[in-house]
Amino acid sequence: MDALWKDVRFALRMLRRTPGVAAAAVIALALGIGANTAIFSVVDGVLLRPLPYHDSHALYVVKGRFPQQQLLHIPISVPELRDLQESGIFSTVGGFTYGDTNLVGGIGAPERVCGAAASASLLPTLGVQPALGRGFTDEEERVGHNKVALLADGLWRQRFGADPAIVGKTLVLDGETFQIVGVLPRGFALDGPGATACDLWTPLAMNDPSFSRGGHFLEVIGRLKPGTTRAQLDGELAALGARLTEQYAKNYKRAGTWALEEKPLLDHVVGDARGALWMLLAAVAFVLLIACANVANLMLARAAGRGREMAVRTALGAARARLIRQMLTESLLLAAIGGTLGTLLALWGVDAMVALAPEALPRASEIALDGRVLAFTIGLSLVTGVGFGLAPALAASRPDLTAALKDGSRGASATRGRLRRALVVAEMALSLLLLVGTGLMARSFVTVRNVDPGFRPDHILTISASLPSVTRDATEQARWVSYFRRATERLATLPGVRAVGAANILPLSNDSADYTFEIESWVPRTQGDMPDNEAREIAGDYFKTLGIPLVRGRLIGPADDENAPPVVVINQAMARRWWGDEDPIGKRLRIGSRKKEVPWSTVVGIVGDVREVGLDQPAKAEMYFTNAQWRNSSSMSLVLRTDGEPLQLAGAARAALAEIDPAQPIFNVRTMDDLVARSLAQREFALVLMLIFAGVALLLATVGIYGVMSYTVAQRTQEIGIRVALGASPAGVLRMVVLDGMRLVAVGLAIGLCGAFAVMRLLSSMLYGVSATDLPTFAAIAAVLAGTALVATIIPARRATRVDPMLALRAD
Amino acid sequence: MIRLRKLTRTFPGSGRVLDAVDLEVQAGDFVTVMGPSGAGKSTLLAVLAMLDHDWSGEYFFFNEPVHKMNGKERTALGRKHVGIVFQRFHLLEDLTVAENLEVPLSYRDMPGAQRKAKVADALDRFGIVGKKDLYPAQLSGGQQQLVAIARAVIAEPSLLLADEPTGNLHTEQGAEIMKLFAQLNRAGTTIVQVTHSEQIASHSRRIIRMRDGRVMSEGLTERL
């Protein structure tokens, strides 16, 4: 212990003696370790940490599918949830659905809040106990008995002042009184792609007769029985799906076989983020490797200057292991200082990432630099210290005793020189890999950004309104239609507004609604081929406002009201899918074929395709109904095409809507450009981080090659002096040194290119419009690296041309 | 104490640096090895110190057959019995005088308290207590060599090897060092030194003259 402490003190002294070298090493290590710590904290919070539920590994999300229709990941209906509960496949299974609601109660004016309706079994399935009060009972899952509510912790604090006596008090939701039965624990949220943290929960009325077997809207989570494997679960779900298909043939027959699929809840929550996060972790690992190579080179150079010291220590009795331990102590000390600074950098970096994190980054609230991450950092610092310190330590612990002691020479060795050059080659190769990956991501992003979405997102203001939806009877439906008609008419009169429309689901809003429907006189191509695609409910001048072009026929207009014959407009993808080359204009279809009273709607027009799901996803088949005739949606988003900046009209728009109904809350006031940006947010987020890491890697690699070439020139000073004395020109010396350096670069780039061809295929799923082996990208990156390395080599090469041969020859 | 039989050391490209050397050194002896540059003197010292292992022949140290030991065993034997003084002192520049003295002790599994006691004793014995916190760069040549000698003997070696111990010192300093060597020898330390100077050699009891890797002559010193 005493000897170790002496080594530490000596190491500190050595660092103080060469502050420049120490600073360079610490900075490189801080960048490498800091970046790894920051990204690991994200990976840990999102991917590795169990979900905050009891034994979360046993939780699975259940979805449905119609394989023949290629309709996958469909929500579950209420009857199907009951089937799952009765099947005994899971130890418990619960379902829920989101639904905004108008809240009156507590502190503040009425507001629109995020609500969710859940079965009584949901909280027990998750293993969550309310922090105050209780969960829902089975009795409360019945119509007329479900006027109770659980508050989220945030709402309880903000709206009800964290009242400890809240249980038993009441609030009003959409005009109806609910009794508060409990408060959920802090941080409780059901994450997932598109999920939002809900403010309050009410019971799902499972016996509501309006919840049909075909009404697929529930998210379902089941807890696996102890001892059941995933394979067994799949088998049981398959058997249940087959049984239901046969038992309820009239519900499923037309759509084909009804099947059930499962996914671990963590995978469902993480969604598409997994691939991007692992890629980022790989990128920062590369940065750390490059930093280690840089620092190893620095250590080798220092070791070369300490040959005499090592020889003396050996002569005084030091065993080789002892010398290695001493050198490694210095490396570990550097790594510890670098790791500490890196942790501080990571603290800042994690805060910045969480603040800038796109909404699509799941579990962002669980990302933190905690004990687990610190343990990772400590371990990484140790491994790093050994990683970059071992080779120099091994090289330094075998001093040439006779040479070093006899003439006091510094003991530079050929082995160390080869090792330094090998490290530079490695840095070049790793940098190329990282830069190529970044280049491909950048090209991909630019390609996606330039994709034509099928509409014009510029100068569009969007405002959402969700009207009360309690009875869903004709009176309520008429109220919805009336509100949105008056809203579109009133907003169209505002100065600076060119056109106004509305839709129940906007493009790129991370929402969807597909319906099975019947086409008149249509013959299915294969058994089970039942028409099913996306449907939208629109109002006002929706197509004109969004700039969706009319391809053929006409658009829905004011004359297409509740008294006019039902009409529908379809997009080109739907026309192609169901009619092929046949003209669909004049054809008829209807949604909800079981209900004979639903009238046929005539196809009156075909519009251009819109990329609803994402700019990197093809357009889906879609049909558009006017809300005056369909009357299915109480929530719609208004869209206003403006002359100037859309948000400048937000205040006037709010005021105009308040004139129509002052008690009707509005929300999601934002621009269409914002929606587009959000759809790209995850991709952009990953790209920005990759660019930062690639920049750091490039800097480190450039510094690395500069350092090695500077050292080589210093080592070859006498040789250069002799060459000049024998007649070498400055240009010749320059060429000699530059060629020497660029040879290293060329080998590194060649290795990197080979590696890139092999490795970049792993990125394929994240690229759009660019191949993983895109030659122009590879060539451009190689050229950038070579150019940068050339500059780093020329500077010491020019120094070499200024060597005074007489001074060089006299020097020892 | 030391017996060499036909000890040969060859360097690639340089031929035989030591050529079938036969040599004996008795315990308590004070021997000088002399010869022109390239005679093999420093190489001989390196072999005696068990720092150089690439030789052939026989080497007995206290009747232990060093030639039959592996590198680790030789190093251990050398650590136990041999102290070395270099021409260029080779003090560790980043350690104080006291810390330099402690270095060989730290390689000998000695408890901290015992090391401190020995260092204090050595500082006192060599009259350098006042210099214990100075760095080598703050000392004169003679003082540095004094510290180097103190470092070489602090672990109480049986054998002290000195390679041109006064080579970088002026005459008066050299004389002081030789006086010190004589004291150490009287106290029982066997000394083998290499030097070019007849004056310095005269302080020893035997002189071995080498040329081209061979022992040319041996004899008692004629006091000058």
Coordinates of C-alpha atoms in Angstrom, one line a residue, chain B:
Chain B
M1 CA 33.4 -14.6 -3.7
I2 CA 33.4 -14.2 -7.5
R3 CA 34.8 -16.8 -9.9
L4 CA 34.6 -16.5 -13.6
R5 CA 35.7 -19.3 -15.9
K6 CA 36.0 -18.7 -19.7
L7 CA 33.3 -16.1 -19.6
T8 CA 32.5 -14.9 -23.1
R9 CA 30.1 -12.2 -24.3
T10 CA 29.5 -11.5 -27.9
F11 CA 27.5 -8.6 -29.4
P12 CA 26.2 -9.0 -32.9
G13 CA 28.3 -7.0 -35.3
S14 CA 30.9 -6.3 -32.6
G15 CA 32.4 -9.7 -32.1
R16 CA 33.6 -10.9 -28.7
V17 CA 33.5 -8.1 -26.2
L18 CA 34.5 -10.6 -23.4
D19 CA 36.7 -13.4 -24.6
A20 CA 37.1 -16.4 -22.3
V21 CA 37.7 -14.3 -19.2
D22 CA 39.0 -16.0 -16.1
L23 CA 38.8 -14.0 -13.0
E24 CA 38.6 -14.3 -9.2
V25 CA 37.6 -11.8 -6.6
Q26 CA 37.8 -12.6 -2.9
A27 CA 35.4 -11.3 -0.3
G28 CA 36.7 -8.0 1.1
D29 CA 38.8 -7.3 -2.0
F30 CA 39.3 -3.9 -3.6
V31 CA 39.9 -4.5 -7.3
T32 CA 40.4 -2.1 -10.2
V33 CA 39.8 -3.1 -13.8
M34 CA 41.7 -1.0 -16.3
G35 CA 42.1 -1.0 -20.0
P36 CA 41.6 1.1 -23.2
S37 CA 38.2 1.9 -24.6
G38 CA 36.5 -1.2 -26.0
A39 CA 38.4 -3.5 -23.7
G40 CA 35.2 -4.8 -22.2
K41 CA 35.5 -3.3 -18.8
S42 CA 31.9 -2.0 -18.5
T43 CA 30.5 -5.2 -20.0
L44 CA 32.4 -7.1 -17.4
L45 CA 30.8 -5.0 -14.7
A46 CA 27.4 -5.5 -16.2
V47 CA 27.9 -9.3 -16.1
L48 CA 29.2 -9.2 -12.6
A49 CA 26.1 -7.1 -11.6
M50 CA 23.9 -9.8 -13.2
L51 CA 22.3 -7.1 -15.4
D52 CA 23.6 -8.8 -18.5
H53 CA 22.5 -12.4 -19.1
D54 CA 23.6 -13.1 -22.7
W55 CA 27.0 -14.6 -21.9
S56 CA 28.5 -18.1 -21.9
G57 CA 31.0 -19.7 -19.5
E58 CA 30.9 -20.1 -15.8
Y59 CA 30.1 -17.5 -13.1
F60 CA 30.2 -18.5 -9.4
F61 CA 29.0 -16.0 -6.9
F62 CA 29.5 -17.1 -3.3
N63 CA 29.9 -20.6 -4.9
E64 CA 26.4 -20.3 -6.4
P65 CA 26.5 -21.2 -10.1
V66 CA 25.0 -18.1 -11.7
H67 CA 25.5 -19.6 -15.1
K68 CA 22.9 -22.2 -14.2
M69 CA 20.3 -19.8 -13.0
N70 CA 17.5 -18.3 -15.0
G71 CA 17.1 -14.5 -15.4
K72 CA 14.7 -14.1 -12.5
E73 CA 17.0 -15.9 -10.1
R74 CA 20.0 -13.9 -11.2
T75 CA 18.2 -10.7 -10.8
A76 CA 17.1 -11.7 -7.3
L77 CA 20.7 -12.7 -6.4
G78 CA 22.0 -9.4 -7.8
R79 CA 19.4 -7.4 -5.9
K80 CA 20.4 -9.1 -2.7
H81 CA 24.2 -8.7 -2.9
V82 CA 25.2 -6.0 -5.5
G83 CA 25.3 -2.2 -5.4
I84 CA 26.3 -0.2 -8.4
V85 CA 27.8 3.3 -8.8
F86 CA 27.7 4.8 -12.3
Q87 CA 30.0 7.3 -13.9
R88 CA 27.1 9.7 -14.6
F89 CA 25.6 9.2 -11.2
H90 CA 22.2 8.3 -12.7
L91 CA 20.2 9.8 -9.8
L92 CA 16.5 10.0 -10.5
E93 CA 16.0 13.6 -11.3
D94 CA 12.4 13.8 -10.1
L95 CA 13.2 12.4 -6.6
T96 CA 14.8 14.2 -3.7
V97 CA 18.0 12.9 -2.2
A98 CA 16.1 11.1 0.5
E99 CA 13.7 9.5 -2.0
N100 CA 16.6 8.5 -4.2
L101 CA 18.2 6.7 -1.3
E102 CA 14.9 4.9 -0.6
V103 CA 14.4 3.6 -4.1
P104 CA 16.6 0.4 -3.8
L105 CA 15.0 -0.4 -0.4
S106 CA 11.5 -0.2 -1.9
Y107 CA 12.5 -3.0 -4.3
R108 CA 13.5 -5.2 -1.4
D109 CA 10.2 -5.8 0.4
M110 CA 11.2 -3.7 3.4
P111 CA 8.5 -2.2 5.7
G112 CA 8.1 1.6 5.4
A113 CA 9.3 2.3 8.9
Q114 CA 12.5 0.3 8.4
R115 CA 13.2 2.0 5.1
K116 CA 12.8 5.4 6.7
A117 CA 15.2 4.4 9.4
K118 CA 17.9 3.2 6.9
V119 CA 17.5 6.3 4.9
A120 CA 18.0 8.5 7.9
D121 CA 21.0 6.4 8.9
A122 CA 22.6 6.7 5.4
L123 CA 22.0 10.5 5.3
D124 CA 23.8 10.8 8.6
R125 CA 26.6 8.4 7.7
F126 CA 27.4 10.2 4.5
G127 CA 26.9 13.7 6.0
I128 CA 24.1 14.7 3.7
V129 CA 21.3 15.2 6.1
G130 CA 21.0 18.9 5.1
K131 CA 20.5 17.9 1.5
K132 CA 17.8 15.3 2.0
D133 CA 15.0 17.4 0.4
L134 CA 17.1 18.7 -2.5
Y135 CA 16.8 17.4 -6.0
P136 CA 19.9 16.2 -7.9
A137 CA 19.9 19.3 -10.2
Q138 CA 20.6 21.3 -7.0
L139 CA 23.7 19.4 -6.1
S140 CA 27.3 19.6 -7.3
G141 CA 28.9 16.7 -9.2
G142 CA 30.7 15.5 -6.2
Q143 CA 27.6 15.7 -4.0
Q144 CA 25.6 13.8 -6.6
Q145 CA 28.2 11.0 -6.7
L146 CA 28.1 10.9 -2.9
V147 CA 24.4 10.4 -3.0
A148 CA 24.8 7.7 -5.7
I149 CA 27.3 5.9 -3.5
A150 CA 25.0 6.1 -0.5
R151 CA 22.2 4.8 -2.7
A152 CA 24.4 1.9 -3.8
V153 CA 25.4 0.8 -0.3
I154 CA 22.2 1.6 1.6
A155 CA 20.9 -2.0 1.1
E156 CA 24.2 -3.3 2.5
P157 CA 25.4 -5.2 -0.5
S158 CA 28.2 -7.6 -0.3
L159 CA 29.7 -6.3 -3.6
L160 CA 29.9 -2.7 -4.8
L161 CA 30.6 -2.2 -8.5
A162 CA 31.7 1.2 -9.7
D163 CA 32.0 2.2 -13.3
E164 CA 34.3 5.2 -13.6
P165 CA 33.1 6.6 -10.3
T166 CA 35.2 9.7 -10.5
G167 CA 35.0 10.1 -14.3
N168 CA 32.8 13.2 -14.1
L169 CA 34.5 14.7 -11.0
H170 CA 37.5 16.9 -10.6
T171 CA 40.5 15.7 -8.7
E172 CA 39.6 16.8 -5.3
Q173 CA 36.2 15.3 -5.5
G174 CA 37.6 12.1 -6.9
A175 CA 40.0 11.9 -4.0
E176 CA 37.1 12.2 -1.5
I177 CA 35.2 9.5 -3.3
M178 CA 38.2 7.2 -3.1
K179 CA 38.6 7.9 0.6
L180 CA 35.0 6.9 1.0
F181 CA 35.5 3.7 -1.0
A182 CA 38.5 2.8 1.3
Q183 CA 36.3 3.3 4.3
L184 CA 33.7 1.0 2.9
N185 CA 36.2 -1.6 2.0
R186 CA 37.7 -1.5 5.5
A187 CA 34.2 -2.0 6.8
G188 CA 34.0 -5.2 4.7
T189 CA 32.4 -4.3 1.4
T190 CA 34.1 -5.9 -1.6
I191 CA 34.6 -3.3 -4.3
V192 CA 35.3 -3.7 -8.0
Q193 CA 35.8 -0.5 -9.9
V194 CA 36.5 0.4 -13.5
T195 CA 38.7 3.4 -14.3
H196 CA 41.1 4.9 -16.7
S197 CA 43.1 6.7 -14.1
E198 CA 46.2 5.2 -12.5
Q199 CA 45.8 7.6 -9.7
I200 CA 42.4 6.3 -8.9
A201 CA 43.5 2.8 -9.4
S202 CA 46.2 3.2 -6.9
H203 CA 43.6 3.4 -4.1
S204 CA 42.7 -0.3 -4.7
R205 CA 44.7 -3.4 -3.7
R206 CA 44.6 -5.2 -7.1
I207 CA 44.6 -4.2 -10.7
I208 CA 43.3 -6.3 -13.5
R209 CA 44.3 -5.0 -17.0
M210 CA 42.1 -5.9 -19.9
R211 CA 42.5 -5.5 -23.7
D212 CA 40.2 -6.6 -26.5
G213 CA 38.0 -8.6 -24.1
R214 CA 40.8 -10.5 -22.4
V215 CA 42.5 -10.3 -19.1
M216 CA 46.1 -9.4 -19.9
S217 CA 47.5 -9.1 -16.4
E218 CA 46.7 -9.0 -12.8
G219 CA 48.7 -7.8 -9.9
L220 CA 48.9 -5.9 -6.6
T221 CA 48.7 -2.2 -6.8
E222 CA 51.8 -0.1 -6.5
R223 CA 50.9 2.8 -4.3
L224 CA 51.7 6.0 -6.1

